[in-house]
Amino acid sequence: MKNVLCFFLVLFFIFLPLGSQTYSDTDIISVEKNQDIVQKLKKMELDLLLEWSNRLYFLCGLNDLYQLQKEGIPYVMETENFYPYRQSDIIMQAGINGAYHSYLEIEADLMALEAAYPQLAKVFAIGSSLEGRNIYALKISDNVDLDEAEAEVFFVGCHHAREWISVEIPYLLAKYLVENYESDPAIKSLVNRSEIWVVPLLNPDGLEYSIHFYRYWRKNRRDNGGGSYGIDLNRNYSYNWGFDNEGSSSNPFSNTYRGSAAFSEPETQAVRDFFQQRSIQALITYHSHGQVILYPWGYTSNPAPKDELLEEIAAEMSERMEAVKGNIYQYGQAGESLYLTNGDTTDWAFGTYGIPSYTFELPPIDALQGGFFNAELEISSIFEDNLPAALYLIEWSILNF
Ligand code: 0X9
Ligand code: CA
Ligand code: CA
Ligand code: ZN
């Protein structure tokens, strides 16, 4: 009986479409990063979590482990983590997301900033998610009710649901700016001369799903039919969307599924429409993990026009971050990293508006400390490192206004 069950289980996993994800994908494995292995991995569409000191970390299920063995790729099991798909109400009440923000928590905290600093902070809903949650932008400026002729900078977090830390960094930036406005003349001067837009949570449906049902959820919650859910919002922007069919997937089950058309999703539409109404001069989009600063292009390894400027700003940001406590954020062109991406936020913003646009992959604290997602205690430390980079980009935007 047991053998029969095993047989069907194996069949089930073998016939899953390549690159598809099931909720039993809860193992984190690592492999050495070398030409041979990277080449073999390319056709497997594994779910990459992190690239760190010459190793690649992937989220895997049984089928993936089976494939790795078949391809003869040696891997290390980092964490074996078979938690139940649906977390219990008891854990949820105790606060499963700990110090991280849920949708309702970020909503409340943004409103609280507006209430505490009505001259400086104002909450806008710039769209709503598929499931009807608001996508909030907090505007920070002097005379915040007025649209003044000032440089505008855009900070966004959480395109990817499981990257909880990417909500916290832009939120803490907003909080820092208003709380230090009166006491710190440098902050006051930056805020007075600019309009800073912070969207900490672009993918609220995905985040809620990641908190309550499946920690590793990445995409939004679009029902693609056929049992598949989710579009990768960072493959859904229009610039060279789906380019060459490499760097995003046409398979709805894939974690990098680009959707049926560019801007098919209300979450990316919200960003598109917002940019149409504003005049944004620079952008940071927060992701995790990797501790790296990436700039366009992502769709090709060829350099972008203004490549030197993109690199120069990245170098300045990295240098300022290192000065905080010695943590080094490497920087470089996205398409020169491990893999190509198309339809991402930065290619679109740069390709459409020509503005300096950066992906910040926040640090992999967790992997180094044995777990993957327990960086809760590191939130403020990561923020400290990131603050001067954000301030520099605001300053740059003011000087180039
Ligand atoms: O793949 C992405 O969307 C980003 N990485 S993540 O692990 N947060 O999903 C990276 C986008 C930058 N582009 C490239 N590295 N090509
Ligand atoms: Ca103003
Ligand atoms: Ca303005
Ligand atoms: Zn991401």
XYZ file of C-alpha atoms and ligand atoms in Angstrom:
420
model
C 0.000 0.000 0.000
C 2.752 2.359 0.995
C 4.636 1.592 -2.210
C 1.581 2.270 -4.335
C 1.154 5.648 -2.681
C 4.809 6.450 -3.270
C 4.431 5.529 -6.886
C 1.574 7.951 -7.372
C 3.366 10.676 -5.487
C 6.368 10.293 -7.765
C 4.132 10.359 -10.850
C 2.469 13.485 -9.555
C 5.751 15.294 -9.169
C 7.197 14.113 -12.462
C 4.231 15.408 -14.431
C 4.112 18.819 -12.841
C 4.998 21.384 -15.480
C 8.601 22.516 -15.248
C 9.021 25.512 -13.000
C 5.690 25.077 -11.331
C 5.342 25.603 -7.638
C 3.388 23.703 -5.067
C 2.982 24.482 -1.412
C 5.280 21.601 -0.619
C 8.167 23.706 -1.897
C 9.628 24.523 1.481
C 13.204 23.287 1.295
C 16.042 25.707 0.813
C 19.064 24.246 -0.915
C 22.268 25.785 -2.139
C 24.570 24.934 -5.017
C 27.947 26.180 -6.029
C 27.832 28.983 -8.590
C 29.910 27.907 -11.550
C 29.486 28.012 -15.337
C 28.632 24.336 -15.624
C 25.974 24.366 -12.919
C 24.473 27.692 -13.994
C 24.128 26.320 -17.519
C 22.356 23.197 -16.285
C 20.108 25.229 -13.985
C 18.929 27.509 -16.787
C 16.480 24.962 -18.168
C 15.125 24.046 -14.759
C 13.431 27.316 -13.810
C 14.201 26.855 -10.128
C 12.972 29.485 -7.693
C 16.059 31.582 -6.873
C 16.060 33.134 -3.420
C 19.563 34.417 -3.064
C 23.006 34.661 -4.583
C 25.644 34.861 -1.875
C 29.413 34.357 -1.710
C 29.583 32.174 -4.778
C 26.578 30.053 -3.892
C 23.024 30.095 -5.168
C 20.094 29.441 -2.848
C 16.863 28.004 -4.200
C 13.446 27.153 -2.863
C 12.715 23.552 -3.776
C 10.150 20.823 -3.558
C 10.515 17.094 -4.001
C 10.307 17.321 -7.777
C 13.117 19.872 -7.900
C 15.377 17.720 -5.735
C 14.652 14.836 -8.045
C 15.601 16.977 -11.070
C 18.816 18.153 -9.415
C 19.829 14.589 -8.744
C 18.997 13.600 -12.313
C 21.149 16.443 -13.666
C 23.979 15.429 -11.346
C 24.059 18.793 -9.607
C 25.447 18.528 -6.077
C 23.438 20.526 -3.558
C 23.454 21.243 0.134
C 20.185 21.044 2.052
C 20.154 24.317 3.987
C 16.809 24.148 5.735
C 14.219 21.459 5.549
C 11.035 23.101 6.532
C 7.791 21.185 6.193
C 5.372 23.471 7.906
C 1.640 23.100 7.328
C 0.183 24.982 4.386
C -2.325 26.754 6.500
C -0.900 28.220 9.653
C -3.008 27.867 12.761
C -5.151 30.656 14.140
C -3.196 30.525 17.386
C 0.049 31.403 15.637
C -1.716 34.071 13.618
C -3.082 35.736 16.732
C 0.362 35.709 18.294
C 1.433 37.692 15.265
C 2.958 35.471 12.658
C 4.612 38.412 10.913
C 6.235 39.735 14.071
C 7.760 43.172 13.640
C 6.931 43.209 9.931
C 3.922 45.046 8.589
C 0.807 43.379 7.277
C -1.496 45.293 4.942
C -3.648 46.619 7.770
C -0.613 47.487 9.854
C 1.037 49.517 7.102
C -2.273 51.219 6.368
C -2.625 52.217 10.016
C 0.988 53.357 10.321
C 0.857 55.487 7.171
C -2.335 57.130 8.436
C -0.608 57.698 11.775
C 2.301 59.486 10.094
C -0.128 61.708 8.256
C -2.016 62.446 11.480
C 1.165 63.240 13.397
C 2.720 65.408 10.667
C -0.179 66.915 8.684
C 2.056 69.624 7.185
C 4.582 67.104 5.915
C 2.905 63.812 5.133
C -0.178 62.946 3.138
C -1.602 59.541 2.250
C -2.864 58.864 -1.268
C -4.384 55.709 -2.704
C -2.804 55.365 -6.136
C -4.776 52.293 -7.107
C -6.135 49.081 -5.732
C -5.011 45.485 -5.888
C -6.869 42.645 -7.576
C -8.542 41.715 -4.306
C -9.483 45.334 -3.683
C -6.864 46.466 -1.187
C -5.580 50.006 -1.494
C -2.138 50.705 -2.843
C -0.937 53.571 -0.714
C 1.541 56.304 -1.487
C 2.760 58.610 1.228
C 3.830 61.991 -0.056
C 6.413 63.835 2.026
C 7.192 67.484 1.433
C 6.839 70.920 2.926
C 3.391 72.346 2.164
C 2.406 68.792 1.427
C -1.101 69.766 0.343
C 0.328 71.821 -2.493
C 1.802 70.506 -5.694
C 4.967 72.590 -5.839
C 7.604 72.824 -8.528
C 10.052 70.520 -6.755
C 12.070 67.440 -7.566
C 10.091 64.216 -7.183
C 11.572 60.903 -6.098
C 9.839 57.531 -5.905
C 10.531 54.715 -3.413
C 8.592 51.474 -3.705
C 8.605 48.182 -1.820
C 7.179 44.687 -2.035
C 6.658 43.812 -5.646
C 7.423 40.337 -4.346
C 5.170 39.095 -1.553
C 7.698 37.089 0.436
C 10.225 39.931 0.545
C 8.786 41.387 3.748
C 11.864 43.452 4.523
C 11.218 45.453 1.351
C 8.090 46.961 2.961
C 9.984 48.078 6.031
C 12.840 50.016 4.445
C 10.739 52.511 2.459
C 8.314 52.817 5.372
C 11.154 53.583 7.785
C 12.541 56.109 5.311
C 9.213 57.964 5.345
C 9.070 57.822 9.127
C 12.640 59.033 9.478
C 12.107 62.014 7.192
C 9.096 63.367 9.060
C 10.405 62.572 12.538
C 13.756 64.260 11.947
C 12.473 67.191 9.938
C 12.484 69.679 12.801
C 15.648 68.520 14.524
C 17.922 67.890 11.536
C 18.546 70.866 9.217
C 19.861 68.617 6.444
C 16.648 66.572 6.423
C 14.552 69.703 6.582
C 16.363 71.117 3.601
C 15.893 67.938 1.540
C 12.201 67.674 2.389
C 11.629 71.372 1.674
C 13.104 71.123 -1.789
C 11.504 67.893 -2.953
C 8.367 65.800 -3.106
C 9.164 62.315 -1.880
C 6.746 59.533 -2.723
C 6.866 56.313 -0.721
C 4.842 53.244 -1.735
C 5.913 50.616 0.807
C 3.506 47.898 -0.281
C 2.784 47.448 -3.974
C 1.571 43.855 -3.692
C -0.769 43.723 -0.682
C -2.668 40.618 -1.818
C 0.544 38.687 -2.192
C 1.864 39.873 1.154
C -1.286 38.794 2.982
C -1.096 35.435 1.277
C 2.528 35.097 2.296
C 1.681 35.938 5.906
C -1.346 33.718 6.287
C -0.965 30.814 3.894
C 2.376 30.253 2.238
C 5.498 32.094 3.359
C 7.314 31.726 0.045
C 4.617 33.291 -2.121
C 6.178 35.714 -4.626
C 3.633 36.895 -7.205
C 0.314 38.702 -6.938
C -2.870 36.649 -6.586
C -4.282 36.657 -10.126
C -6.268 33.517 -10.877
C -4.703 32.385 -14.151
C -7.110 29.467 -14.530
C -6.082 25.840 -14.691
C -5.077 25.901 -11.040
C -2.361 28.499 -11.450
C -2.155 31.755 -9.562
C -0.129 34.902 -9.757
C 1.764 37.204 -12.065
C 5.321 38.254 -11.233
C 4.773 42.003 -10.921
C 8.453 42.586 -11.608
C 8.020 41.063 -15.076
C 4.778 42.847 -15.937
C 6.022 46.323 -16.914
C 5.943 47.245 -20.577
C 9.516 48.047 -21.536
C 10.702 45.121 -23.691
C 8.108 42.991 -21.940
C 8.819 39.305 -22.630
C 11.905 40.187 -24.677
C 13.302 37.137 -26.478
C 11.357 34.926 -24.081
C 14.340 34.901 -21.756
C 14.260 36.694 -18.429
C 10.591 36.093 -17.765
C 8.259 33.169 -18.290
C 5.160 32.577 -20.388
C 4.203 29.682 -18.120
C 1.457 30.757 -15.692
C 2.765 28.313 -13.094
C 6.210 29.869 -13.144
C 7.334 32.208 -10.422
C 8.502 34.630 -13.097
C 5.278 34.519 -15.128
C 5.022 37.849 -16.929
C 1.229 37.807 -17.415
C -0.874 37.779 -20.569
C 0.114 41.330 -21.531
C 2.279 44.161 -20.264
C 0.520 46.059 -17.480
C -2.182 43.409 -17.242
C -2.162 43.820 -13.447
C -3.790 46.591 -11.400
C -0.693 46.847 -9.185
C 1.670 47.677 -12.055
C -1.020 49.830 -13.672
C -1.065 51.891 -10.486
C 2.641 52.668 -10.893
C 2.251 53.362 -14.613
C -0.678 55.758 -14.056
C 1.052 57.453 -11.153
C 4.128 58.186 -13.272
C 1.894 59.612 -15.990
C 0.484 62.131 -13.538
C 3.762 63.058 -11.857
C 7.221 64.017 -12.920
C 9.454 61.529 -11.150
C 13.192 62.042 -11.414
C 14.651 58.977 -9.751
C 13.492 55.679 -8.323
C 14.469 52.936 -5.913
C 12.565 49.665 -5.813
C 13.337 47.472 -2.807
C 13.687 43.705 -3.059
C 15.487 40.919 -1.212
C 17.858 39.168 -0.874
C 21.350 39.854 -2.176
C 22.830 43.043 -0.695
C 23.360 44.555 -4.096
C 22.385 47.632 -6.109
C 21.293 46.946 -9.692
C 20.601 49.346 -12.529
C 19.296 49.016 -16.123
C 19.368 47.240 -18.366
C 18.087 43.979 -16.979
C 16.807 42.625 -20.292
C 20.252 42.583 -21.904
C 23.868 42.592 -20.871
C 24.513 45.494 -23.250
C 25.041 48.756 -21.398
C 22.226 51.292 -21.227
C 22.595 54.807 -22.547
C 23.865 56.965 -19.678
C 25.481 53.832 -18.278
C 28.193 55.967 -16.720
C 25.714 58.108 -14.857
C 23.827 55.050 -13.587
C 27.074 53.554 -12.352
C 28.315 56.782 -10.815
C 25.171 57.257 -8.740
C 25.254 53.591 -7.689
C 28.877 53.984 -6.619
C 28.033 57.069 -4.556
C 25.146 55.297 -2.864
C 27.234 52.214 -2.158
C 30.064 54.310 -0.725
C 27.724 56.139 1.618
C 26.211 52.882 2.768
C 29.588 51.368 3.487
C 30.461 54.410 5.587
C 27.647 53.569 8.041
C 29.161 50.404 9.474
C 31.251 48.840 6.782
C 28.605 46.752 5.032
C 29.320 46.616 1.327
C 26.569 46.711 -1.239
C 28.050 45.684 -4.565
C 26.587 47.429 -7.572
C 26.314 46.784 -11.270
C 24.108 46.449 -14.301
C 21.233 44.052 -13.623
C 21.615 42.183 -16.924
C 25.232 41.469 -16.133
C 24.305 39.635 -12.960
C 23.349 35.994 -12.831
C 20.269 36.220 -15.005
C 18.363 38.492 -17.351
C 15.027 40.007 -16.435
C 12.526 41.789 -18.614
C 9.446 43.780 -17.765
C 10.916 44.921 -14.457
C 10.317 48.277 -12.804
C 13.728 49.791 -13.439
C 13.985 48.943 -17.150
C 10.548 50.463 -17.620
C 11.227 53.632 -15.632
C 14.587 54.151 -17.287
C 13.438 53.059 -20.739
C 10.325 55.236 -20.644
C 11.431 58.263 -18.656
C 15.218 58.063 -18.793
C 15.475 58.472 -15.029
C 18.053 56.787 -12.773
C 16.318 53.680 -11.463
C 17.698 51.182 -8.988
C 16.789 47.786 -7.631
C 18.078 47.383 -4.087
C 18.388 43.768 -3.059
C 18.453 43.951 0.720
C 20.852 41.781 2.698
C 20.589 38.049 3.274
C 21.071 38.236 7.014
C 18.889 35.212 7.536
C 20.778 32.812 5.328
C 23.899 33.579 7.244
C 22.229 32.955 10.553
C 20.707 29.643 9.698
C 17.168 30.515 8.774
C 15.984 32.478 5.837
C 13.268 34.848 6.910
C 14.029 35.709 10.516
C 15.711 39.026 9.938
C 13.150 40.713 12.163
C 15.785 41.915 14.603
C 17.872 43.249 11.753
C 15.255 45.579 10.292
C 16.567 48.746 11.892
C 20.176 47.894 11.159
C 19.391 47.308 7.477
C 17.525 50.591 7.464
C 20.513 52.438 8.918
C 22.651 51.199 6.039
C 20.050 52.137 3.433
C 19.189 55.617 4.673
C 22.170 57.514 3.207
C 21.601 55.960 -0.226
C 18.010 57.174 -0.283
C 19.065 60.624 0.950
C 21.734 60.810 -1.718
C 19.242 60.015 -4.477
C 16.906 62.730 -3.177
C 19.796 65.175 -3.099
C 20.823 64.177 -6.621
C 17.253 64.743 -7.840
C 17.152 68.190 -6.280
C 20.469 69.180 -7.838
C 19.331 67.904 -11.241
C 15.840 69.398 -11.093
O 14.217 38.849 -10.200
C 13.846 39.934 -9.738
O 12.767 40.433 -10.004
C 14.777 40.666 -8.777
N 15.333 39.742 -7.828
S 14.397 39.015 -6.699
O 15.194 37.998 -6.038
N 14.005 40.085 -5.578
O 13.220 38.527 -7.319
C 15.941 41.265 -9.523
C 15.615 42.244 -10.576
C 16.857 42.816 -11.173
N 17.229 42.258 -12.438
C 18.239 41.318 -12.646
N 18.954 40.849 -11.677
N 18.464 40.940 -13.884
Ca 6.745 71.093 -1.090
Ca 5.341 69.104 -7.897
Zn 12.072 40.696 -5.458
